[in-house]
GROMACS .gro file of C-alpha atoms in nm:
model
  344
    1MET     CA    1  -1.657   7.771   5.147
    2ARG     CA    2  -1.979   7.857   4.964
    3ALA     CA    3  -2.011   7.785   4.593
    4THR     CA    4  -2.277   7.781   4.322
    5LEU     CA    5  -2.399   7.440   4.207
    6LEU     CA    6  -2.643   7.353   3.928
    7TYR     CA    7  -2.846   7.038   3.996
    8ALA     CA    8  -3.091   7.064   3.706
    9ALA     CA    9  -3.259   7.319   3.483
   10ASP     CA   10  -3.379   7.608   3.701
   11ASP     CA   11  -3.224   7.449   4.012
   12VAL     CA   12  -2.929   7.665   4.119
   13ARG     CA   13  -2.813   7.635   4.479
   14VAL     CA   14  -2.538   7.787   4.692
   15GLU     CA   15  -2.392   7.521   4.918
   16ASN     CA   16  -2.091   7.441   5.133
   17VAL     CA   17  -1.811   7.267   4.948
   18ALA     CA   18  -1.455   7.177   5.046
   19ASP     CA   19  -1.215   7.470   5.080
   20PRO     CA   20  -0.970   7.476   4.787
   21LYS     CA   21  -0.612   7.381   4.869
   22ILE     CA   22  -0.286   7.372   4.678
   23GLN     CA   23  -0.273   7.035   4.500
   24ASN     CA   24   0.012   7.093   4.256
   25PRO     CA   25   0.321   7.316   4.285
   26THR     CA   26   0.194   7.532   3.997
   27ASP     CA   27  -0.140   7.609   4.170
   28ALA     CA   28  -0.259   7.923   4.341
   29VAL     CA   29  -0.556   7.975   4.571
   30VAL     CA   30  -0.752   8.293   4.496
   31ARG     CA   31  -1.011   8.464   4.716
   32ILE     CA   32  -1.278   8.580   4.473
   33VAL     CA   33  -1.366   8.949   4.493
   34LEU     CA   34  -1.597   8.974   4.192
   35SER     CA   35  -1.760   8.723   3.961
   36CYS     CA   36  -2.064   8.727   3.736
   37ILE     CA   37  -2.318   8.524   3.543
   38CYS     CA   38  -2.244   8.462   3.176
   39GLY     CA   39  -2.501   8.429   2.901
   40SER     CA   40  -2.352   8.087   2.826
   41ASP     CA   41  -2.440   7.981   3.183
   42LEU     CA   42  -2.804   8.013   3.083
   43TRP     CA   43  -2.788   7.725   2.835
   44PRO     CA   44  -2.738   7.456   3.105
   45PHE     CA   45  -2.964   7.656   3.339
   46LYS     CA   46  -3.244   7.602   3.086
   47SER     CA   47  -3.166   7.245   2.984
   48LEU     CA   48  -2.955   7.043   3.230
   49PRO     CA   49  -3.119   6.709   3.326
   50HIS     CA   50  -3.132   6.636   3.698
   51THR     CA   51  -2.805   6.507   3.840
   52ASP     CA   52  -2.681   6.395   4.181
   53THR     CA   53  -2.335   6.528   4.093
   54PRO     CA   54  -2.409   6.898   4.046
   55ARG     CA   55  -2.212   7.118   3.814
   56HIS     CA   56  -1.988   7.384   3.972
   57MET     CA   57  -2.079   7.708   3.799
   58GLY     CA   58  -1.894   8.018   3.688
   59HIS     CA   59  -1.592   8.095   3.471
   60GLU     CA   60  -1.541   8.472   3.509
   61PHE     CA   61  -1.374   8.610   3.820
   62LEU     CA   62  -1.109   8.833   3.967
   63GLY     CA   63  -0.967   8.816   4.315
   64VAL     CA   64  -0.673   8.822   4.552
   65VAL     CA   65  -0.403   8.557   4.562
   66GLU     CA   66  -0.408   8.391   4.905
   67GLU     CA   67  -0.153   8.113   4.859
   68THR     CA   68   0.083   7.988   4.588
   69GLY     CA   69   0.248   7.656   4.511
   70ALA     CA   70   0.622   7.610   4.532
   71GLU     CA   71   0.677   7.654   4.158
   72VAL     CA   72   0.473   7.972   4.112
   73ARG     CA   73   0.718   8.250   4.032
   74GLY     CA   74   0.519   8.546   3.900
   75LEU     CA   75   0.261   8.589   4.176
   76VAL     CA   76   0.265   8.642   4.551
   77PRO     CA   77  -0.008   8.650   4.814
   78GLY     CA   78  -0.189   8.983   4.803
   79ASP     CA   79  -0.176   9.026   4.425
   80LEU     CA   80  -0.506   9.124   4.263
   81VAL     CA   81  -0.557   8.911   3.954
   82VAL     CA   82  -0.808   8.836   3.677
   83ALA     CA   83  -0.868   8.486   3.546
   84PRO     CA   84  -0.959   8.416   3.181
   85PHE     CA   85  -1.255   8.184   3.129
   86MET     CA   86  -1.026   7.886   3.061
   87TRP     CA   87  -0.702   7.806   3.241
   88ALA     CA   88  -0.378   7.730   3.058
   89ASP     CA   89  -0.006   7.691   3.115
   90ASN     CA   90   0.065   7.968   2.858
   91THR     CA   91   0.383   7.789   2.749
   92CYS     CA   92   0.276   7.503   2.519
   93GLY     CA   93   0.287   7.535   2.141
   94TYR     CA   94  -0.078   7.635   2.113
   95CYS     CA   95  -0.038   7.895   2.387
   96ARG     CA   96   0.267   8.041   2.215
   97ASP     CA   97   0.051   8.076   1.904
   98GLY     CA   98  -0.207   8.272   2.106
   99LEU     CA   99  -0.452   7.983   2.123
  100GLN     CA  100  -0.464   7.921   2.497
  101THR     CA  101  -0.810   7.762   2.466
  102SER     CA  102  -0.633   7.465   2.301
  103CYS     CA  103  -0.360   7.439   2.568
  104VAL     CA  104  -0.249   7.076   2.598
  105HIS     CA  105  -0.244   7.110   2.979
  106GLY     CA  106  -0.538   7.350   3.016
  107GLY     CA  107  -0.905   7.310   3.088
  108GLN     CA  108  -1.234   7.456   3.198
  109TRP     CA  109  -1.348   7.589   3.533
  110GLY     CA  110  -1.590   7.383   3.737
  111VAL     CA  111  -1.503   7.038   3.602
  112ASN     CA  112  -1.254   6.760   3.677
  113GLY     CA  113  -1.194   6.875   4.032
  114VAL     CA  114  -1.133   7.241   3.944
  115ASP     CA  115  -1.344   7.505   4.121
  116GLY     CA  116  -1.598   7.722   3.943
  117GLY     CA  117  -1.581   8.099   3.945
  118GLN     CA  118  -1.910   8.160   4.126
  119GLY     CA  119  -1.788   8.092   4.475
  120GLN     CA  120  -1.581   8.240   4.753
  121ILE     CA  121  -1.245   8.085   4.667
  122ALA     CA  122  -1.093   7.901   4.370
  123ARG     CA  123  -0.789   7.685   4.315
  124VAL     CA  124  -0.622   7.801   3.993
  125PRO     CA  125  -0.412   7.545   3.802
  126TYR     CA  126  -0.101   7.676   3.623
  127ALA     CA  127  -0.136   8.007   3.803
  128ASP     CA  128   0.161   8.173   3.634
  129GLY     CA  129   0.015   8.100   3.292
  130THR     CA  130  -0.349   8.162   3.374
  131LEU     CA  131  -0.370   8.466   3.600
  132VAL     CA  132  -0.293   8.824   3.502
  133LYS     CA  133  -0.197   9.073   3.772
  134LEU     CA  134  -0.406   9.390   3.787
  135PRO     CA  135  -0.229   9.721   3.861
  136VAL     CA  136  -0.509   9.854   4.083
  137GLY     CA  137  -0.629   9.801   4.437
  138GLU     CA  138  -0.910   9.580   4.560
  139ASP     CA  139  -1.124   9.893   4.614
  140SER     CA  140  -1.077  10.032   4.261
  141GLU     CA  141  -1.390  10.153   4.083
  142LEU     CA  142  -1.251   9.988   3.769
  143LEU     CA  143  -1.300   9.633   3.896
  144PRO     CA  144  -1.627   9.572   3.706
  145ASP     CA  145  -1.459   9.692   3.386
  146LEU     CA  146  -1.154   9.475   3.449
  147LEU     CA  147  -1.374   9.173   3.518
  148THR     CA  148  -1.493   9.186   3.156
  149LEU     CA  149  -1.138   9.086   3.056
  150SER     CA  150  -1.222   8.743   3.192
  151ASP     CA  151  -1.458   8.672   2.902
  152ILE     CA  152  -1.699   8.908   2.730
  153LEU     CA  153  -1.465   9.190   2.626
  154CYS     CA  154  -1.210   8.943   2.493
  155THR     CA  155  -1.484   8.745   2.317
  156GLY     CA  156  -1.618   9.055   2.145
  157TYR     CA  157  -1.262   9.149   2.053
  158HIS     CA  158  -1.200   8.799   1.914
  159ALA     CA  159  -1.499   8.849   1.685
  160ALA     CA  160  -1.358   9.176   1.553
  161ARG     CA  161  -1.004   9.039   1.520
  162THR     CA  162  -1.096   8.718   1.340
  163ALA     CA  163  -1.331   8.909   1.111
  164GLY     CA  164  -1.042   9.140   1.024
  165VAL     CA  165  -1.219   9.463   1.116
  166GLU     CA  166  -1.010   9.755   0.994
  167ARG     CA  167  -1.022  10.132   1.003
  168GLY     CA  168  -1.308  10.260   0.790
  169ASP     CA  169  -1.491   9.926   0.780
  170SER     CA  170  -1.865   9.870   0.790
  171VAL     CA  171  -1.969   9.616   1.056
  172THR     CA  172  -2.292   9.454   1.166
  173VAL     CA  173  -2.312   9.312   1.518
  174VAL     CA  174  -2.585   9.050   1.552
  175GLY     CA  175  -2.707   9.034   1.912
  176ASP     CA  176  -2.750   9.293   2.188
  177GLY     CA  177  -2.635   9.076   2.479
  178ALA     CA  178  -2.319   9.148   2.675
  179VAL     CA  179  -2.093   8.988   2.413
  180GLY     CA  180  -2.264   9.177   2.132
  181LEU     CA  181  -2.215   9.505   2.318
  182ALA     CA  182  -1.850   9.413   2.376
  183ALA     CA  183  -1.820   9.345   2.002
  184VAL     CA  184  -1.942   9.700   1.939
  185ILE     CA  185  -1.664   9.827   2.167
  186ALA     CA  186  -1.412   9.609   1.984
  187ALA     CA  187  -1.523   9.717   1.638
  188LYS     CA  188  -1.489  10.078   1.749
  189LEU     CA  189  -1.140  10.010   1.885
  190GLN     CA  190  -1.044   9.858   1.550
  191GLY     CA  191  -1.154  10.175   1.373
  192ALA     CA  192  -1.484  10.071   1.213
  193GLU     CA  193  -1.665  10.366   1.058
  194GLN     CA  194  -2.017  10.221   1.050
  195ILE     CA  195  -2.135   9.983   1.324
  196ILE     CA  196  -2.488   9.850   1.292
  197LEU     CA  197  -2.621   9.679   1.603
  198MET     CA  198  -2.903   9.432   1.548
  199GLY     CA  199  -3.109   9.408   1.865
  200ARG     CA  200  -3.457   9.486   1.987
  201HIS     CA  201  -3.408   9.561   2.358
  202THR     CA  202  -3.398   9.939   2.382
  203ARG     CA  203  -3.202   9.957   2.711
  204ARG     CA  204  -2.933   9.742   2.557
  205THR     CA  205  -2.920   9.909   2.219
  206ASP     CA  206  -2.904  10.251   2.387
  207LEU     CA  207  -2.597  10.126   2.569
  208GLY     CA  208  -2.464   9.998   2.237
  209ARG     CA  209  -2.499  10.346   2.091
  210GLY     CA  210  -2.297  10.475   2.382
  211PHE     CA  211  -2.029  10.216   2.305
  212GLY     CA  212  -2.005  10.327   1.942
  213ALA     CA  213  -2.291  10.181   1.737
  214THR     CA  214  -2.386  10.422   1.460
  215ASP     CA  215  -2.717  10.252   1.377
  216VAL     CA  216  -2.962  10.016   1.546
  217VAL     CA  217  -3.182   9.767   1.361
  218ALA     CA  218  -3.458   9.619   1.574
  219GLU     CA  219  -3.618   9.413   1.296
  220ARG     CA  220  -3.537   9.045   1.246
  221GLY     CA  221  -3.547   8.803   0.956
  222GLU     CA  222  -3.599   8.936   0.603
  223GLU     CA  223  -3.719   9.270   0.737
  224GLY     CA  224  -3.399   9.313   0.938
  225ILE     CA  225  -3.183   9.211   0.643
  226ALA     CA  226  -3.359   9.464   0.421
  227ARG     CA  227  -3.306   9.737   0.680
  228VAL     CA  228  -2.931   9.670   0.703
  229ARG     CA  229  -2.904   9.673   0.326
  230ASP     CA  230  -3.090  10.004   0.316
  231LEU     CA  231  -2.828  10.144   0.553
  232THR     CA  232  -2.542  10.021   0.334
  233GLY     CA  233  -2.644  10.121  -0.015
  234GLY     CA  234  -2.795   9.780  -0.083
  235GLU     CA  235  -2.472   9.585  -0.035
  236GLY     CA  236  -2.457   9.484   0.333
  237THR     CA  237  -2.158   9.528   0.561
  238ARG     CA  238  -1.808   9.399   0.496
  239LYS     CA  239  -1.786   9.237   0.839
  240VAL     CA  240  -2.052   9.067   1.053
  241LEU     CA  241  -1.997   8.969   1.417
  242GLU     CA  242  -2.245   8.698   1.525
  243CYS     CA  243  -2.274   8.708   1.904
  244VAL     CA  244  -2.582   8.498   1.977
  245GLY     CA  245  -2.514   8.132   1.903
  246LEU     CA  246  -2.850   8.041   1.746
  247ARG     CA  247  -2.891   7.916   1.391
  248ASP     CA  248  -3.131   8.200   1.302
  249ALA     CA  249  -2.862   8.451   1.400
  250LEU     CA  250  -2.615   8.290   1.162
  251VAL     CA  251  -2.872   8.283   0.881
  252GLN     CA  252  -2.932   8.654   0.944
  253SER     CA  253  -2.557   8.712   0.933
  254PHE     CA  254  -2.536   8.561   0.585
  255GLY     CA  255  -2.821   8.788   0.484
  256VAL     CA  256  -2.653   9.112   0.591
  257VAL     CA  257  -2.293   9.044   0.487
  258ARG     CA  258  -2.159   9.201   0.169
  259ASP     CA  259  -2.037   8.974  -0.111
  260GLY     CA  260  -1.671   8.902  -0.040
  261GLY     CA  261  -1.727   8.983   0.327
  262THR     CA  262  -1.650   8.797   0.648
  263ILE     CA  263  -1.872   8.657   0.924
  264SER     CA  264  -1.715   8.583   1.261
  265ARG     CA  265  -1.930   8.379   1.497
  266VAL     CA  266  -1.842   8.384   1.865
  267GLY     CA  267  -2.181   8.309   2.018
  268ALA     CA  268  -2.157   7.961   2.174
  269PRO     CA  269  -2.340   7.759   1.906
  270GLN     CA  270  -2.657   7.583   2.012
  271TYR     CA  271  -2.682   7.398   1.679
  272SER     CA  272  -2.466   7.153   1.485
  273ASP     CA  273  -2.551   7.220   1.119
  274VAL     CA  274  -2.418   7.533   0.951
  275ALA     CA  275  -2.629   7.683   0.674
  276PHE     CA  276  -2.355   7.757   0.421
  277GLY     CA  277  -2.493   7.652   0.084
  278PHE     CA  278  -2.393   7.697  -0.277
  279GLY     CA  279  -2.542   8.045  -0.300
  280ASP     CA  280  -2.325   8.178  -0.017
  281PHE     CA  281  -2.027   7.989  -0.158
  282MET     CA  282  -2.076   8.178  -0.484
  283ARG     CA  283  -2.073   8.506  -0.292
  284ASN     CA  284  -1.720   8.434  -0.160
  285ILE     CA  285  -1.824   8.469   0.202
  286THR     CA  286  -1.565   8.384   0.467
  287LEU     CA  287  -1.692   8.218   0.787
  288THR     CA  288  -1.456   8.234   1.085
  289GLY     CA  289  -1.460   8.290   1.462
  290GLY     CA  290  -1.464   8.034   1.742
  291VAL     CA  291  -1.399   8.033   2.113
  292ALA     CA  292  -1.196   8.336   2.221
  293PRO     CA  293  -0.848   8.278   2.364
  294ALA     CA  294  -0.907   8.545   2.628
  295ARG     CA  295  -0.561   8.505   2.783
  296ALA     CA  296  -0.409   8.623   2.454
  297TYR     CA  297  -0.596   8.954   2.463
  298ILE     CA  298  -0.604   9.059   2.830
  299GLU     CA  299  -0.281   9.259   2.834
  300GLU     CA  300  -0.364   9.419   2.499
  301LEU     CA  301  -0.706   9.538   2.611
  302MET     CA  302  -0.634   9.631   2.972
  303PRO     CA  303  -0.470   9.970   2.894
  304HIS     CA  304  -0.791  10.090   2.725
  305ILE     CA  305  -0.975  10.028   3.052
  306LEU     CA  306  -0.706  10.179   3.271
  307ASP     CA  307  -0.698  10.503   3.070
  308GLY     CA  308  -1.076  10.528   3.070
  309SER     CA  309  -1.121  10.512   2.692
  310ILE     CA  310  -1.363  10.220   2.727
  311ARG     CA  311  -1.596  10.129   3.014
  312PRO     CA  312  -1.722   9.778   2.936
  313GLY     CA  313  -1.833   9.727   3.297
  314ARG     CA  314  -2.144   9.929   3.211
  315VAL     CA  315  -2.296   9.602   3.088
  316PHE     CA  316  -2.348   9.504   3.454
  317ASP     CA  317  -2.693   9.630   3.539
  318ARG     CA  318  -2.756   9.433   3.858
  319THR     CA  319  -2.539   9.340   4.155
  320LEU     CA  320  -2.618   9.056   4.395
  321GLY     CA  321  -2.453   8.872   4.678
  322LEU     CA  322  -2.350   8.511   4.625
  323GLU     CA  323  -2.640   8.375   4.832
  324ASP     CA  324  -2.886   8.542   4.593
  325ILE     CA  325  -2.726   8.419   4.272
  326ALA     CA  326  -3.027   8.207   4.175
  327ASP     CA  327  -3.225   8.530   4.145
  328GLY     CA  328  -2.957   8.656   3.909
  329TYR     CA  329  -2.989   8.351   3.686
  330ARG     CA  330  -3.364   8.395   3.665
  331ALA     CA  331  -3.337   8.769   3.600
  332MET     CA  332  -3.100   8.714   3.310
  333ASN     CA  333  -3.301   8.423   3.174
  334ASP     CA  334  -3.618   8.635   3.182
  335ARG     CA  335  -3.440   8.932   3.019
  336GLU     CA  336  -3.490   9.142   3.332
  337ALA     CA  337  -3.113   9.192   3.359
  338LEU     CA  338  -2.840   9.215   3.096
  339LYS     CA  339  -2.550   9.083   3.305
  340VAL     CA  340  -2.541   9.024   3.680
  341LEU     CA  341  -2.236   9.107   3.891
  342ILE     CA  342  -2.177   8.883   4.194
  343ARG     CA  343  -1.997   8.996   4.509
  344PRO     CA  344  -1.913   8.689   4.721
   0.00000   0.00000   0.00000
């Protein structure tokens, strides 16, 4: 089969690799129908040192079950399924607590002999625990929306949930990327009354307004903080959803949060030190968030897509074939595309 491999920064190739096969009785083999490029894929795309053992890329996909292992009970060939961005058995203690990203038997796509999601086919470990069956056909127009359940919609929702967004709340979303826009959707679902989106790319923030943002702040730094405070009577918002992953975004989050408020950071952090000094301690700020256990949220969020109340697939603004995926990486890296959909 054909799959996407990263050899070094700015060196993405589509090459032939071994066809996936059932290795364990709990496996399934899935023919990928749709996948995409994630903003977090851009970090290694910009920084990976050259390697002779390339990284298999991609962690968001949906597809059709082609084959199942002897112990798979909940799936049969022909089922259309979505895969969360980490696989898990969904039965261990962490999984039962809704923390499938800490599954004692789980792992990440594209490493340790497991296929990535940017290819034609993938072997899925613990298929019964990982995959969620979709109640639509392979030709459904909802597939791009349903693909967001693999990562970005659940990540935005995790930000809103861990921040404790409630009906009537004021919320600031820091970042106008796909996760930030999903966080706007999530805050709206949770009943937020005021949603301020901090972003400076007009095409993206216009989409954010369509998703439910009540205000847009394009300014950054102290100017951006002042603008948010102007919009909130000088106090800042009760909840802040940090969806970037850079230290400056977290510093900005502390600047716009109300005393006694909560910051949830779900942007994959590209820094190790957290600026949380005595002054913020005295303000009784809560800092939470983390990697989203997407598997815990898929069935909760799917009905909102099926009934048409949300259309998160609108974040996909470019579609490419698998062989052209390198162009998709460069388009996203250069801010020429928000999120690229891949049709193998």
